[in-house]
DNA sequence: TCAGTGACTCCCC
DNA sequence: CGGGGAGCCACTG
């Protein structure tokens, strides 16, 4: 047995979490990481999405556009996907303020507690989530 | 096998 | 506000 099971599981959890984000709502990389079970792995979420983008067939039903950074900005301009992401989000009714930021007060998805509970996260991560969502 | 590189975020000046 | 450093884990050559 190797240690690759938990790692692979994290990736699965990340993709699963992203698929939960409702139409017209967004989550930050950090919150996705939290809900996937690893609060400090926000960077990895970006990495996973980046690599997922290279295999469009595999992940064609992934609403990747609903993941933005903590400030509500699009992190995808640097790899040339910014305009596409913005277009997809606007199509869902998400709008941007004059700083090219999404007002998270309005569009950040706050998952129902029932759903959070279902994730069976360790207590310490629940605290992190509570803090980050500013419940 | 191993080091490098990220669609990030937090903490500490 | 902002720069620097650390942590996180998947993927690549």
Coordinates of C-alpha atoms (C1' of nucleotides) in Angstrom, one line a residue:
Chain A
X1 CA 0.0 0.0 0.0
X2 CA 1.2 3.5 -0.7
X3 CA 0.1 6.9 0.5
X4 CA -1.5 7.9 -2.8
X5 CA -5.0 7.2 -1.7
X6 CA -5.5 10.3 0.5
X7 CA -4.0 12.5 -2.1
X8 CA -6.2 11.2 -4.8
X9 CA -9.1 11.5 -2.5
X10 CA -8.4 15.2 -2.0
X11 CA -8.6 15.8 -5.7
X12 CA -11.9 13.9 -5.9
X13 CA -13.2 16.0 -3.0
X14 CA -12.2 19.2 -4.7
X15 CA -14.0 18.3 -7.9
X16 CA -17.0 17.1 -5.9
X17 CA -17.2 20.4 -4.0
X18 CA -17.0 22.5 -7.1
X19 CA -19.9 20.6 -8.6
X20 CA -22.0 21.6 -5.6
X21 CA -21.6 25.3 -6.2
X22 CA -25.0 26.6 -7.4
X23 CA -25.6 28.5 -10.6
X24 CA -24.9 32.2 -10.1
X25 CA -22.8 31.7 -7.0
X26 CA -19.1 31.5 -6.4
X27 CA -16.6 30.0 -3.9
X28 CA -13.0 31.0 -3.2
X29 CA -10.1 28.5 -3.7
X30 CA -9.6 28.6 0.0
X31 CA -13.2 27.6 0.8
X32 CA -13.1 24.8 -1.7
X33 CA -9.9 23.6 -0.1
X34 CA -11.6 23.8 3.4
X35 CA -14.7 21.9 2.3
X36 CA -12.5 19.3 0.6
X37 CA -10.7 18.7 3.9
X38 CA -7.5 20.7 3.7
X39 CA -7.8 24.4 4.7
X40 CA -4.4 25.4 3.6
X41 CA -4.4 23.8 0.2
X42 CA -6.0 26.6 -1.7
X43 CA -3.1 26.7 -4.0
X44 CA -3.5 23.1 -4.9
X45 CA -7.1 23.7 -5.8
X46 CA -5.9 26.1 -8.4
X47 CA -3.4 23.5 -9.6
X48 CA -6.0 20.8 -9.9
X49 CA -8.3 23.1 -11.9
X50 CA -5.4 24.1 -14.1
X51 CA -4.6 20.5 -14.9
X52 CA -8.3 19.7 -15.3
X53 CA -8.5 22.4 -17.9
X54 CA -6.0 20.4 -19.9
X55 CA -8.4 17.5 -20.1
X56 CA -11.6 19.1 -21.1
X57 CA -13.3 15.8 -22.0
X58 CA -12.8 14.4 -18.5
X59 CA -14.1 17.5 -16.7
X60 CA -16.6 18.9 -19.1
X61 CA -19.3 19.2 -16.5
X62 CA -17.2 21.1 -14.0
X63 CA -18.4 24.6 -13.2
X64 CA -14.8 25.9 -12.8
X65 CA -15.8 29.5 -13.5
X66 CA -17.5 29.6 -10.1
X67 CA -14.1 29.5 -8.3
X68 CA -12.5 32.9 -7.7
X69 CA -9.9 34.2 -5.3
X70 CA -10.5 35.5 -1.8
X71 CA -10.9 39.1 -3.0
X72 CA -13.5 38.2 -5.6
X73 CA -11.1 38.6 -8.5
X74 CA -10.5 36.2 -11.4
X75 CA -7.2 34.5 -11.1
X76 CA -7.4 33.1 -14.6
X77 CA -6.3 36.1 -16.6
X78 CA -2.7 35.0 -16.3
X79 CA -3.4 31.8 -18.2
X80 CA -5.6 33.5 -20.7
X81 CA -9.0 32.3 -19.4
X82 CA -10.1 35.5 -17.7
X83 CA -12.3 36.8 -20.4
X84 CA -14.0 33.4 -20.8
X85 CA -14.6 33.0 -17.1
X86 CA -16.0 36.5 -16.8
X87 CA -18.3 35.8 -19.7
X88 CA -19.6 32.6 -18.2
X89 CA -20.2 34.2 -14.8
X90 CA -22.0 37.2 -16.3
X91 CA -24.2 34.8 -18.2
X92 CA -25.2 33.4 -14.7
X93 CA -26.1 36.9 -13.5
X94 CA -22.9 37.5 -11.5
X95 CA -21.7 41.0 -11.9
X96 CA -18.4 42.8 -11.4
X97 CA -17.8 46.1 -9.7
X98 CA -15.6 48.9 -11.0
X99 CA -12.4 47.2 -9.6
X100 CA -13.2 44.0 -11.6
X101 CA -14.2 42.3 -8.4
X102 CA -17.3 40.2 -7.7
X103 CA -19.1 41.6 -4.6
X104 CA -18.8 38.5 -2.4
X105 CA -21.4 39.7 0.0
X106 CA -23.9 39.1 -2.7
X107 CA -22.5 36.2 -4.7
X108 CA -20.5 34.0 -2.3
X109 CA -22.2 30.7 -1.8
X110 CA -22.8 29.9 1.9
X111 CA -23.6 26.2 1.9
X112 CA -26.5 25.1 4.2
X113 CA -25.4 23.7 7.4
X114 CA -27.0 20.4 6.6
X115 CA -24.6 20.1 3.7
X116 CA -21.6 21.1 5.7
X117 CA -22.5 18.4 8.2
X118 CA -22.7 15.8 5.5
X119 CA -19.0 16.4 4.6
X120 CA -18.1 15.0 8.0
X121 CA -15.2 17.4 8.5
X122 CA -13.0 17.4 11.6
X123 CA -14.1 19.9 14.2
X124 CA -11.0 22.2 13.6
X125 CA -11.9 22.6 9.9
X126 CA -15.5 23.4 10.9
X127 CA -14.1 26.3 12.9
X128 CA -12.1 27.4 9.9
X129 CA -15.2 27.3 7.7
X130 CA -17.2 29.3 10.3
X131 CA -14.6 31.9 10.4
X132 CA -14.1 32.2 6.6
X133 CA -17.8 32.3 5.8
X134 CA -18.3 34.9 8.5
X135 CA -21.5 33.2 9.7
Chain B
dT1 C1' 12.5 9.1 -7.2
dC2 C1' 12.9 14.0 -6.8
dA3 C1' 12.8 18.7 -7.5
dG4 C1' 10.2 22.3 -9.6
dT5 C1' 6.0 24.7 -10.5
dG6 C1' 1.5 26.4 -9.9
dA7 C1' -6.1 29.2 -11.6
dC8 C1' -3.9 30.6 -3.5
dT9 C1' -4.1 32.3 1.2
dC10 C1' -2.5 33.5 5.6
dC11 C1' 0.7 35.8 8.7
dC12 C1' 4.0 39.2 9.9
dC13 C1' 6.1 43.1 9.4
Chain C
dC1 C1' -2.3 48.7 1.5
dG2 C1' 2.1 45.6 0.1
dG3 C1' 5.9 42.6 0.0
dG4 C1' 8.1 38.3 1.6
dG5 C1' 7.8 33.6 3.3
dA6 C1' 5.6 29.3 4.3
dG7 C1' 2.3 25.7 3.6
dC8 C1' -0.6 22.9 0.9
dC9 C1' -0.7 18.5 -2.8
dA10 C1' -1.2 17.3 -7.8
dC11 C1' 1.3 16.8 -11.8
dT12 C1' 5.4 17.0 -14.8
dG13 C1' 10.0 15.9 -16.8

